[in-house]
PDB file of C-alpha atoms and ligand atoms in Angstrom:
ATOM      1  CA  MET A 180      -0.111  -0.070   0.103  1.00 97.00           C
ATOM      2  CA  ARG A 181       1.203   3.428  -0.926  1.00 98.00           C
ATOM      3  CA  VAL A 182       0.299   6.622   1.487  1.00 98.00           C
ATOM      4  CA  ILE A 183       0.345   9.629  -0.121  1.00 98.00           C
ATOM      5  CA  ILE A 184       0.824  12.771   3.064  1.00 98.00           C
ATOM      6  CA  LEU A 185      -0.564  16.187   1.555  1.00 98.00           C
ATOM      7  CA  LYS A 186      -1.333  19.295   3.038  1.00 98.00           C
ATOM      8  CA  ASN A 187      -5.460  19.279   2.777  1.00 98.00           C
ATOM      9  CA  SER A 188      -8.026  18.957   0.827  1.00 98.00           C
ATOM     10  CA  ASN A 189      -7.159  20.955  -2.066  1.00 98.00           C
ATOM     11  CA  GLU A 190      -3.664  19.093  -2.482  1.00 98.00           C
ATOM     12  CA  THR A 191      -5.301  15.834  -1.861  1.00 98.00           C
ATOM     13  CA  ALA A 192      -8.114  16.739  -4.780  1.00 98.00           C
ATOM     14  CA  LYS A 193      -5.061  17.541  -7.243  1.00 98.00           C
ATOM     15  CA  TRP A 194      -2.661  14.337  -6.555  1.00 98.00           C
ATOM     16  CA  SER A 195      -5.705  12.658  -7.187  1.00 98.00           C
ATOM     17  CA  ALA A 196      -6.792  13.962 -10.505  1.00 98.00           C
ATOM     18  CA  TYR A 197      -3.220  14.053 -11.740  1.00 98.00           C
ATOM     19  CA  ARG A 198      -3.149  10.521 -10.807  1.00 98.00           C
ATOM     20  CA  ILE A 199      -6.481   9.570 -12.827  1.00 98.00           C
ATOM     21  CA  ALA A 200      -4.960  11.747 -15.608  1.00 98.00           C
ATOM     22  CA  LYS A 201      -2.144  10.269 -16.191  1.00 98.00           C
ATOM     23  CA  GLU A 202      -3.219   6.516 -15.764  1.00 98.00           C
ATOM     24  CA  MET A 203      -5.852   7.442 -19.007  1.00 98.00           C
ATOM     25  CA  LEU A 204      -2.873   8.899 -20.771  1.00 98.00           C
ATOM     26  CA  LYS A 205      -0.316   5.855 -19.991  1.00 97.00           C
ATOM     27  CA  PHE A 206      -3.962   3.658 -21.309  1.00 97.00           C
ATOM     28  CA  LYS A 207      -3.910   5.511 -24.420  1.00 97.00           C
ATOM     29  CA  PRO A 208      -8.219   4.651 -24.486  1.00 98.00           C
ATOM     30  CA  THR A 209      -9.936   3.573 -27.718  1.00 97.00           C
ATOM     31  CA  PRO A 210     -13.399   2.377 -28.404  1.00 96.00           C
ATOM     32  CA  GLU A 211     -11.750  -0.875 -28.492  1.00 95.00           C
ATOM     33  CA  LYS A 212      -9.847  -0.722 -25.964  1.00 97.00           C
ATOM     34  CA  PRO A 213     -11.931   1.755 -23.244  1.00 98.00           C
ATOM     35  CA  PHE A 214     -10.668   2.613 -20.334  1.00 98.00           C
ATOM     36  CA  VAL A 215     -12.765   1.672 -17.155  1.00 98.00           C
ATOM     37  CA  LEU A 216     -13.136   4.220 -14.108  1.00 98.00           C
ATOM     38  CA  GLY A 217     -14.955   3.222 -10.895  1.00 98.00           C
ATOM     39  CA  LEU A 218     -16.586   6.412  -8.805  1.00 98.00           C
ATOM     40  CA  PRO A 219     -17.585   7.382  -5.380  1.00 98.00           C
ATOM     41  CA  THR A 220     -20.013  10.323  -4.599  1.00 97.00           C
ATOM     42  CA  GLY A 221     -20.005  12.616  -1.329  1.00 94.00           C
ATOM     43  CA  SER A 222     -18.257  15.501  -0.227  1.00 95.00           C
ATOM     44  CA  THR A 223     -14.527  13.972  -0.424  1.00 97.00           C
ATOM     45  CA  PRO A 224     -14.440  13.497  -4.455  1.00 98.00           C
ATOM     46  CA  LEU A 225     -15.715  16.705  -5.371  1.00 98.00           C
ATOM     47  CA  LYS A 226     -12.881  18.602  -5.618  1.00 98.00           C
ATOM     48  CA  THR A 227     -11.431  16.009  -8.072  1.00 98.00           C
ATOM     49  CA  TYR A 228     -14.267  16.168  -9.611  1.00 98.00           C
ATOM     50  CA  LYS A 229     -13.852  20.186 -10.587  1.00 98.00           C
ATOM     51  CA  GLU A 230     -10.188  19.484 -11.123  1.00 98.00           C
ATOM     52  CA  LEU A 231     -10.888  16.356 -13.812  1.00 98.00           C
ATOM     53  CA  ILE A 232     -13.028  18.908 -15.596  1.00 98.00           C
ATOM     54  CA  ASN A 233     -10.484  21.515 -15.570  1.00 98.00           C
ATOM     55  CA  LEU A 234      -7.814  19.348 -17.167  1.00 98.00           C
ATOM     56  CA  TYR A 235     -10.914  18.323 -19.796  1.00 98.00           C
ATOM     57  CA  ASN A 236     -11.200  21.807 -20.418  1.00 98.00           C
ATOM     58  CA  GLU A 237      -7.482  22.194 -21.087  1.00 97.00           C
ATOM     59  CA  GLY A 238      -7.763  19.819 -23.792  1.00 97.00           C
ATOM     60  CA  ILE A 239      -5.440  17.404 -21.702  1.00 98.00           C
ATOM     61  CA  ILE A 240      -7.335  14.568 -20.944  1.00 98.00           C
ATOM     62  CA  SER A 241     -10.705  13.291 -23.335  1.00 98.00           C
ATOM     63  CA  PHE A 242     -13.550  11.121 -21.412  1.00 98.00           C
ATOM     64  CA  GLU A 243     -14.484  10.038 -25.010  1.00 98.00           C
ATOM     65  CA  ASN A 244     -13.261   5.618 -24.951  1.00 98.00           C
ATOM     66  CA  VAL A 245     -14.034   6.281 -20.966  1.00 98.00           C
ATOM     67  CA  ILE A 246     -16.956   3.858 -19.317  1.00 98.00           C
ATOM     68  CA  THR A 247     -17.745   4.787 -15.309  1.00 98.00           C
ATOM     69  CA  PHE A 248     -19.052   2.213 -13.141  1.00 98.00           C
ATOM     70  CA  ASN A 249     -20.529   4.605 -10.146  1.00 98.00           C
ATOM     71  CA  MET A 250     -19.791   2.505  -6.582  1.00 98.00           C
ATOM     72  CA  ASP A 251     -23.211   2.808  -5.001  1.00 97.00           C
ATOM     73  CA  GLU A 252     -26.940   4.197  -5.101  1.00 97.00           C
ATOM     74  CA  TYR A 253     -29.391   4.538  -2.313  1.00 97.00           C
ATOM     75  CA  VAL A 254     -32.666   2.100  -3.007  1.00 97.00           C
ATOM     76  CA  GLY A 255     -35.805   3.637  -4.097  1.00 95.00           C
ATOM     77  CA  LEU A 256     -34.845   7.978  -5.044  1.00 95.00           C
ATOM     78  CA  SER A 257     -35.028   8.412  -9.127  1.00 94.00           C
ATOM     79  CA  PRO A 258     -32.232   9.721 -11.307  1.00 95.00           C
ATOM     80  CA  ASP A 259     -34.139  13.150 -11.290  1.00 94.00           C
ATOM     81  CA  ASN A 260     -34.596  13.450  -7.098  1.00 94.00           C
ATOM     82  CA  GLU A 261     -31.809  15.681  -5.978  1.00 93.00           C
ATOM     83  CA  GLN A 262     -29.809  13.031  -2.889  1.00 94.00           C
ATOM     84  CA  SER A 263     -29.420  10.406  -5.660  1.00 96.00           C
ATOM     85  CA  TYR A 264     -26.155   9.576  -6.277  1.00 96.00           C
ATOM     86  CA  HIS A 265     -27.312   9.977 -10.192  1.00 97.00           C
ATOM     87  CA  TYR A 266     -28.219  13.158  -9.777  1.00 97.00           C
ATOM     88  CA  PHE A 267     -25.104  14.078  -7.741  1.00 97.00           C
ATOM     89  CA  MET A 268     -22.642  12.300 -10.894  1.00 98.00           C
ATOM     90  CA  HIS A 269     -24.567  14.430 -13.137  1.00 98.00           C
ATOM     91  CA  GLU A 270     -24.437  17.553 -11.801  1.00 97.00           C
ATOM     92  CA  HIS A 271     -20.688  17.570 -10.688  1.00 98.00           C
ATOM     93  CA  PHE A 272     -18.979  14.897 -13.138  1.00 98.00           C
ATOM     94  CA  PHE A 273     -20.747  14.275 -15.697  1.00 98.00           C
ATOM     95  CA  LYS A 274     -22.310  17.463 -17.074  1.00 98.00           C
ATOM     96  CA  PHE A 275     -19.437  19.411 -17.901  1.00 98.00           C
ATOM     97  CA  ILE A 276     -16.973  16.794 -19.878  1.00 98.00           C
ATOM     98  CA  ASN A 277     -17.413  14.338 -23.048  1.00 98.00           C
ATOM     99  CA  ILE A 278     -18.811  10.847 -21.310  1.00 98.00           C
ATOM    100  CA  LYS A 279     -20.845   9.132 -23.641  1.00 98.00           C
ATOM    101  CA  PRO A 280     -24.063   8.292 -22.038  1.00 98.00           C
ATOM    102  CA  GLU A 281     -24.215   4.968 -22.459  1.00 98.00           C
ATOM    103  CA  ASN A 282     -20.760   4.611 -20.564  1.00 98.00           C
ATOM    104  CA  ILE A 283     -22.069   5.445 -17.690  1.00 98.00           C
ATOM    105  CA  ASN A 284     -23.299   2.987 -14.996  1.00 98.00           C
ATOM    106  CA  ILE A 285     -24.934   3.578 -11.655  1.00 98.00           C
ATOM    107  CA  PRO A 286     -26.980   0.187  -9.824  1.00 98.00           C
ATOM    108  CA  ASN A 287     -30.625   1.297 -10.412  1.00 97.00           C
ATOM    109  CA  GLY A 288     -31.694   1.721  -6.850  1.00 97.00           C
ATOM    110  CA  MET A 289     -35.365   1.920  -8.195  1.00 97.00           C
ATOM    111  CA  ALA A 290     -35.077  -1.465  -9.956  1.00 97.00           C
ATOM    112  CA  THR A 291     -38.158  -4.109  -8.975  1.00 97.00           C
ATOM    113  CA  ASP A 292     -35.507  -6.853  -9.089  1.00 98.00           C
ATOM    114  CA  LEU A 293     -32.638  -5.409  -6.404  1.00 97.00           C
ATOM    115  CA  GLU A 294     -30.527  -8.560  -6.815  1.00 97.00           C
ATOM    116  CA  ALA A 295     -30.820  -9.673 -10.654  1.00 98.00           C
ATOM    117  CA  GLU A 296     -29.877  -5.296 -10.877  1.00 98.00           C
ATOM    118  CA  CYS A 297     -26.736  -5.996  -8.943  1.00 98.00           C
ATOM    119  CA  GLN A 298     -26.031  -9.698 -10.849  1.00 98.00           C
ATOM    120  CA  ARG A 299     -26.598  -7.268 -14.111  1.00 98.00           C
ATOM    121  CA  TYR A 300     -24.009  -4.773 -13.100  1.00 98.00           C
ATOM    122  CA  GLU A 301     -21.017  -7.159 -11.466  1.00 98.00           C
ATOM    123  CA  ASP A 302     -21.426  -8.512 -15.436  1.00 98.00           C
ATOM    124  CA  LYS A 303     -21.815  -5.427 -17.246  1.00 98.00           C
ATOM    125  CA  ILE A 304     -18.488  -4.896 -14.971  1.00 98.00           C
ATOM    126  CA  LYS A 305     -16.541  -8.410 -15.921  1.00 98.00           C
ATOM    127  CA  SER A 306     -17.523  -7.766 -19.446  1.00 98.00           C
ATOM    128  CA  VAL A 307     -16.297  -4.332 -20.286  1.00 97.00           C
ATOM    129  CA  GLY A 308     -12.684  -6.333 -18.675  1.00 97.00           C
ATOM    130  CA  GLY A 309     -13.299  -4.927 -15.199  1.00 98.00           C
ATOM    131  CA  ILE A 310     -12.651  -1.679 -13.528  1.00 98.00           C
ATOM    132  CA  THR A 311      -9.293   0.193 -14.579  1.00 98.00           C
ATOM    133  CA  LEU A 312      -9.190   2.602 -11.732  1.00 98.00           C
ATOM    134  CA  PHE A 313     -11.010   3.076  -8.490  1.00 98.00           C
ATOM    135  CA  LEU A 314     -11.512   5.723  -7.180  1.00 98.00           C
ATOM    136  CA  SER A 315     -12.842   6.178  -3.392  1.00 98.00           C
ATOM    137  CA  GLY A 316     -13.632   8.231  -0.688  1.00 98.00           C
ATOM    138  CA  VAL A 317     -14.265   6.299   2.981  1.00 98.00           C
ATOM    139  CA  GLY A 318     -17.122   6.984   5.225  1.00 95.00           C
ATOM    140  CA  GLU A 319     -16.372   7.910   9.584  1.00 95.00           C
ATOM    141  CA  ASP A 320     -16.429   4.642  10.733  1.00 94.00           C
ATOM    142  CA  GLY A 321     -14.156   2.699   8.265  1.00 97.00           C
ATOM    143  CA  HIS A 322     -17.136   2.009   5.444  1.00 96.00           C
ATOM    144  CA  ILE A 323     -15.679   1.918   1.003  1.00 97.00           C
ATOM    145  CA  ALA A 324     -18.340   2.475  -0.938  1.00 97.00           C
ATOM    146  CA  PHE A 325     -21.679   0.974   1.265  1.00 95.00           C
ATOM    147  CA  ASN A 326     -20.116  -1.550   3.408  1.00 97.00           C
ATOM    148  CA  GLU A 327     -20.946  -0.964   5.789  1.00 94.00           C
ATOM    149  CA  PRO A 328     -19.161  -2.842   8.845  1.00 96.00           C
ATOM    150  CA  GLY A 329     -19.793  -5.889   8.981  1.00 96.00           C
ATOM    151  CA  SER A 330     -19.261  -6.321   5.731  1.00 97.00           C
ATOM    152  CA  SER A 331     -18.157  -9.885   3.998  1.00 98.00           C
ATOM    153  CA  LEU A 332     -14.605  -9.190   2.436  1.00 98.00           C
ATOM    154  CA  SER A 333     -15.157 -11.053  -0.405  1.00 97.00           C
ATOM    155  CA  SER A 334     -18.554  -9.209  -1.355  1.00 98.00           C
ATOM    156  CA  ARG A 335     -20.149  -8.530  -4.130  1.00 98.00           C
ATOM    157  CA  THR A 336     -22.646  -5.987  -5.785  1.00 98.00           C
ATOM    158  CA  ARG A 337     -24.987  -6.302  -2.542  1.00 98.00           C
ATOM    159  CA  SER A 338     -28.426  -4.079  -1.281  1.00 97.00           C
ATOM    160  CA  LYS A 339     -26.864  -3.374   2.129  1.00 96.00           C
ATOM    161  CA  GLU A 340     -28.737  -1.818   5.092  1.00 93.00           C
ATOM    162  CA  LEU A 341     -26.902   1.273   6.196  1.00 92.00           C
ATOM    163  CA  THR A 342     -25.803   2.014  10.028  1.00 90.00           C
ATOM    164  CA  HIS A 343     -27.142   4.562  12.047  1.00 92.00           C
ATOM    165  CA  ASP A 344     -23.932   6.340  12.079  1.00 89.00           C
ATOM    166  CA  THR A 345     -24.018   6.792   7.911  1.00 89.00           C
ATOM    167  CA  ILE A 346     -28.093   7.240   8.320  1.00 93.00           C
ATOM    168  CA  LEU A 347     -26.774  10.054  10.924  1.00 93.00           C
ATOM    169  CA  ALA A 348     -23.529  11.322   8.884  1.00 89.00           C
ATOM    170  CA  ASN A 349     -25.312  11.698   5.574  1.00 90.00           C
ATOM    171  CA  SER A 350     -28.259  12.919   6.619  1.00 93.00           C
ATOM    172  CA  ARG A 351     -26.826  16.585   6.175  1.00 90.00           C
ATOM    173  CA  PHE A 352     -27.965  16.060   2.650  1.00 89.00           C
ATOM    174  CA  PHE A 353     -31.501  15.443   3.693  1.00 92.00           C
ATOM    175  CA  ASP A 354     -32.059  18.593   5.130  1.00 92.00           C
ATOM    176  CA  HIS A 355     -30.426  16.889   8.614  1.00 93.00           C
ATOM    177  CA  ASP A 356     -33.490  14.956   9.091  1.00 93.00           C
ATOM    178  CA  VAL A 357     -32.930  11.135   9.937  1.00 94.00           C
ATOM    179  CA  GLU A 358     -36.067  10.016   8.491  1.00 93.00           C
ATOM    180  CA  LYS A 359     -35.768  11.468   5.039  1.00 92.00           C
ATOM    181  CA  VAL A 360     -32.093   8.836   4.391  1.00 93.00           C
ATOM    182  CA  PRO A 361     -32.967   5.809   2.092  1.00 95.00           C
ATOM    183  CA  LYS A 362     -32.026   2.824   4.853  1.00 95.00           C
ATOM    184  CA  LEU A 363     -30.690   0.762   1.639  1.00 97.00           C
ATOM    185  CA  ALA A 364     -28.626   1.175  -1.094  1.00 97.00           C
ATOM    186  CA  LEU A 365     -26.759  -0.847  -3.458  1.00 98.00           C
ATOM    187  CA  THR A 366     -23.606  -1.153  -3.045  1.00 98.00           C
ATOM    188  CA  VAL A 367     -20.108  -2.849  -4.833  1.00 98.00           C
ATOM    189  CA  GLY A 368     -18.487  -5.490  -2.650  1.00 98.00           C
ATOM    190  CA  VAL A 369     -15.469  -5.424  -0.919  1.00 98.00           C
ATOM    191  CA  GLY A 370     -14.096  -8.215  -2.930  1.00 98.00           C
ATOM    192  CA  THR A 371     -15.767  -6.249  -6.309  1.00 98.00           C
ATOM    193  CA  LEU A 372     -13.463  -3.528  -5.294  1.00 98.00           C
ATOM    194  CA  LEU A 373     -10.808  -5.230  -4.616  1.00 98.00           C
ATOM    195  CA  ASP A 374     -10.962  -6.830  -8.781  1.00 98.00           C
ATOM    196  CA  SER A 375     -10.083  -3.576  -9.932  1.00 98.00           C
ATOM    197  CA  LYS A 376      -6.613  -2.685 -10.900  1.00 98.00           C
ATOM    198  CA  GLU A 377      -5.925  -0.233  -8.937  1.00 98.00           C
ATOM    199  CA  ILE A 378      -7.760   1.411  -6.640  1.00 98.00           C
ATOM    200  CA  LEU A 379      -7.408   5.219  -4.986  1.00 98.00           C
ATOM    201  CA  THR A 380      -8.673   6.191  -1.608  1.00 98.00           C
ATOM    202  CA  ILE A 381      -9.362   9.448  -0.624  1.00 98.00           C
ATOM    203  CA  ILE A 382      -9.050  10.789   3.108  1.00 98.00           C
ATOM    204  CA  ASN A 383      -9.839  14.537   4.167  1.00 98.00           C
ATOM    205  CA  GLY A 384     -10.431  15.442   7.514  1.00 98.00           C
ATOM    206  CA  TYR A 385      -9.911  14.652  11.468  1.00 97.00           C
ATOM    207  CA  LYS A 386     -13.673  12.918  11.362  1.00 97.00           C
ATOM    208  CA  LYS A 387     -11.343  10.468   9.570  1.00 98.00           C
ATOM    209  CA  SER A 388      -8.779  10.119  11.094  1.00 98.00           C
ATOM    210  CA  GLN A 389      -9.814   6.757  12.776  1.00 98.00           C
ATOM    211  CA  ALA A 390     -10.741   5.288   9.246  1.00 98.00           C
ATOM    212  CA  ALA A 391      -6.905   6.754   8.316  1.00 98.00           C
ATOM    213  CA  TYR A 392      -5.657   4.617  11.247  1.00 98.00           C
ATOM    214  CA  TYR A 393      -7.171   1.178  10.973  1.00 98.00           C
ATOM    215  CA  GLY A 394      -6.793   1.131   6.718  1.00 98.00           C
ATOM    216  CA  ILE A 395      -3.266   2.187   7.510  1.00 98.00           C
ATOM    217  CA  GLU A 396      -2.107   0.675  10.609  1.00 98.00           C
ATOM    218  CA  GLY A 397      -4.724  -1.994  11.846  1.00 98.00           C
ATOM    219  CA  SER A 398      -5.330  -5.024  11.222  1.00 98.00           C
ATOM    220  CA  VAL A 399      -7.121  -6.474   8.210  1.00 98.00           C
ATOM    221  CA  THR A 400     -10.913  -6.812  10.146  1.00 98.00           C
ATOM    222  CA  GLN A 401     -14.574  -6.544   7.936  1.00 98.00           C
ATOM    223  CA  MET A 402     -15.348  -3.927  11.278  1.00 98.00           C
ATOM    224  CA  TRP A 403     -13.222  -1.290   9.398  1.00 98.00           C
ATOM    225  CA  THR A 404     -13.842  -2.436   5.196  1.00 98.00           C
ATOM    226  CA  ILE A 405     -11.594   0.327   4.210  1.00 98.00           C
ATOM    227  CA  SER A 406      -8.571  -2.237   6.313  1.00 98.00           C
ATOM    228  CA  ALA A 407      -9.159  -4.913   2.494  1.00 98.00           C
ATOM    229  CA  LEU A 408      -7.246  -2.565   0.883  1.00 98.00           C
ATOM    230  CA  GLN A 409      -3.929  -4.124   2.577  1.00 98.00           C
ATOM    231  CA  LEU A 410      -4.574  -6.617   0.413  1.00 98.00           C
ATOM    232  CA  HIS A 411      -5.384  -4.632  -2.681  1.00 98.00           C
ATOM    233  CA  ARG A 412      -1.913  -5.425  -4.690  1.00 96.00           C
ATOM    234  CA  LYS A 413      -2.195  -1.206  -5.809  1.00 98.00           C
ATOM    235  CA  ALA A 414      -4.062   0.485  -3.940  1.00 98.00           C
ATOM    236  CA  LEU A 415      -3.114   4.610  -2.907  1.00 98.00           C
ATOM    237  CA  LEU A 416      -4.253   6.345  -0.063  1.00 98.00           C
ATOM    238  CA  ILE A 417      -4.519  10.325  -0.416  1.00 98.00           C
ATOM    239  CA  VAL A 418      -4.216  11.420   3.195  1.00 98.00           C
ATOM    240  CA  ASP A 419      -4.603  14.432   4.211  1.00 98.00           C
ATOM    241  CA  GLU A 420      -2.389  16.140   7.480  1.00 98.00           C
ATOM    242  CA  ASP A 421      -6.114  16.508   9.635  1.00 98.00           C
ATOM    243  CA  ALA A 422      -6.653  13.042   8.797  1.00 98.00           C
ATOM    244  CA  VAL A 423      -3.548  10.988   9.426  1.00 98.00           C
ATOM    245  CA  SER A 424      -3.662  12.022  13.463  1.00 97.00           C
ATOM    246  CA  ASP A 425      -4.247   8.882  14.651  1.00 98.00           C
ATOM    247  CA  LEU A 426      -1.710   7.674  13.265  1.00 98.00           C
ATOM    248  CA  LYS A 427       1.814   7.066  15.021  1.00 98.00           C
ATOM    249  CA  VAL A 428       5.309   9.346  14.492  1.00 98.00           C
ATOM    250  CA  LYS A 429       7.132   6.945  13.252  1.00 98.00           C
ATOM    251  CA  THR A 430       4.755   5.538  10.154  1.00 98.00           C
ATOM    252  CA  TYR A 431       3.837   9.334   9.441  1.00 98.00           C
ATOM    253  CA  ARG A 432       7.324   9.703   8.885  1.00 98.00           C
ATOM    254  CA  TYR A 433       8.115   6.483   6.940  1.00 98.00           C
ATOM    255  CA  PHE A 434       5.877   7.215   4.118  1.00 98.00           C
ATOM    256  CA  LYS A 435       6.738  11.831   4.758  1.00 98.00           C
ATOM    257  CA  ASP A 436       9.917  10.093   3.422  1.00 98.00           C
ATOM    258  CA  ILE A 437       9.375   7.085   1.053  1.00 98.00           C
ATOM    259  CA  GLU A 438       6.636   9.788  -0.906  1.00 98.00           C
ATOM    260  CA  SER A 439       8.465  12.442  -0.777  1.00 98.00           C
ATOM    261  CA  LYS A 440       9.796  12.619  -4.214  1.00 97.00           C
ATOM    262  CA  ASN A 441       6.544  11.672  -5.571  1.00 97.00           C
ATOM    263  CA  ILE A 442       4.421  14.973  -4.277  1.00 97.00           C
ATOM    264  CA  ASP A 443       5.486  17.923  -5.908  1.00 98.00           C
ATOM    265  CA  LEU A 444       2.146  18.811  -7.877  1.00 98.00           C
ATOM    266  CA  GLU A 445       3.231  21.414 -10.578  1.00 98.00           C
ATOM    267  CA  LYS A 446       5.832  18.557 -11.675  1.00 98.00           C
ATOM    268  CA  MET A 447       3.044  16.475 -11.901  1.00 98.00           C
ATOM    269  CA  LYS A 448       0.371  18.038 -14.015  1.00 97.00           C
ATOM    270  CA  GLU A 449       3.983  19.219 -16.217  1.00 97.00           C
ATOM    271  CA  GLU A 450       4.641  15.180 -16.692  1.00 97.00           C
ATOM    272  CA  LEU A 451       0.232  15.311 -18.480  1.00 97.00           C
ATOM    273  CA  LEU A 452       1.983  17.677 -21.125  1.00 95.00           C
ATOM    274  CA  THR A 453       4.508  15.127 -22.670  1.00 96.00           C
ATOM    275  CA  PHE A 454       1.927  12.580 -22.838  1.00 92.00           C
ATOM    276  CA  LYS A 455       0.518  15.380 -26.284  1.00 73.00           C
TER     277      LYS A 455
HETATM  278  C1  GLP B  21     -21.409   7.326   0.756  1.00 56.30           C
HETATM  279  C2  GLP B  21     -20.671   7.195   0.309  1.00 56.30           C
HETATM  280  C3  GLP B  21     -19.358   6.627   0.426  1.00 56.30           C
HETATM  281  C4  GLP B  21     -18.382   7.434   0.612  1.00 56.30           C
HETATM  282  C5  GLP B  21     -18.107   7.947   2.269  1.00 56.30           C
HETATM  283  C6  GLP B  21     -17.588   9.536   3.084  1.00 56.30           C
HETATM  284  O1  GLP B  21     -21.175   6.777   2.829  1.00 56.30           O
HETATM  285  N1  GLP B  21     -21.557   5.955   0.680  1.00 56.30           N
HETATM  286  O2  GLP B  21     -19.733   6.258  -0.405  1.00 56.30           O
HETATM  287  O3  GLP B  21     -17.035   7.362   1.313  1.00 56.30           O
HETATM  288  O4  GLP B  21     -20.634   8.589   2.124  1.00 56.30           O
HETATM  289  O5  GLP B  21     -19.133  10.568   2.549  1.00 56.30           O
HETATM  290  P1  GLP B  21     -17.728  11.855   2.371  1.00 56.30           P
HETATM  291  O6  GLP B  21     -16.611  11.978   0.988  1.00 56.30           O
HETATM  292  O7  GLP B  21     -19.659  12.712   1.882  1.00 56.30           O
HETATM  293  O8  GLP B  21     -17.175  11.816   3.527  1.00 56.30           O
END
């Protein structure tokens, strides 16, 4: 696992966007060989989406041959509901880039047969050759996608009851009314995430410092599903200074030292131009 420690959320956004852009440029996607990008919602990726939109507007990257798969969606919210992840993705990302609508995949939380919908989603991911890079955030209790504490570490896409903690945390998007937050969601599994070729997880802020601790220093446990990333061959945690508050000083210094040459954002941006 690589851990990149940066000053703040502006820097984690830039670093993650430049990394995604670099992987896309290196891959040279075509209609026959599309780049398959897994995407999250939540407040964490918002700045990364802005940076990716900037790179698109600057003509550095294109989403023409990119297929996306979102990690989750609430059950029972239609795509035009402002709190649905369909709506979120359109408003914060898709409407600003040249992605083809048919290349966008988000679990259908309105499906009458949720189990069949989850199977369809897994099959679709498989049919395009799997996910090249999954971008992720993390919940305060360490959940990745909606894989709440206690989720099987080999789980696949399925419906999942949300915990009270998550409902409470997400109620900020629902007028702070826990009653309005859906209690069920469709989510890719931990196993689905682990199958992707690379996972980038952004962790910002004090509230996430325990999740960062369990992800980096804790043992692998179903109670902190972020810890499953330790089993992935290419997992990268992009963490801001506030989120590392619970790490040992020794761990902090170790990652600061070994990654010191890889955090120059200007250099990363310049490198993107060399792919032209
Ligand atoms: C939700 C999403 C997760 C996300 C988490 C954290 O529970 N299902 O994918 O990582 O929220 O959200 P935020 O980035 O707003 O803190």
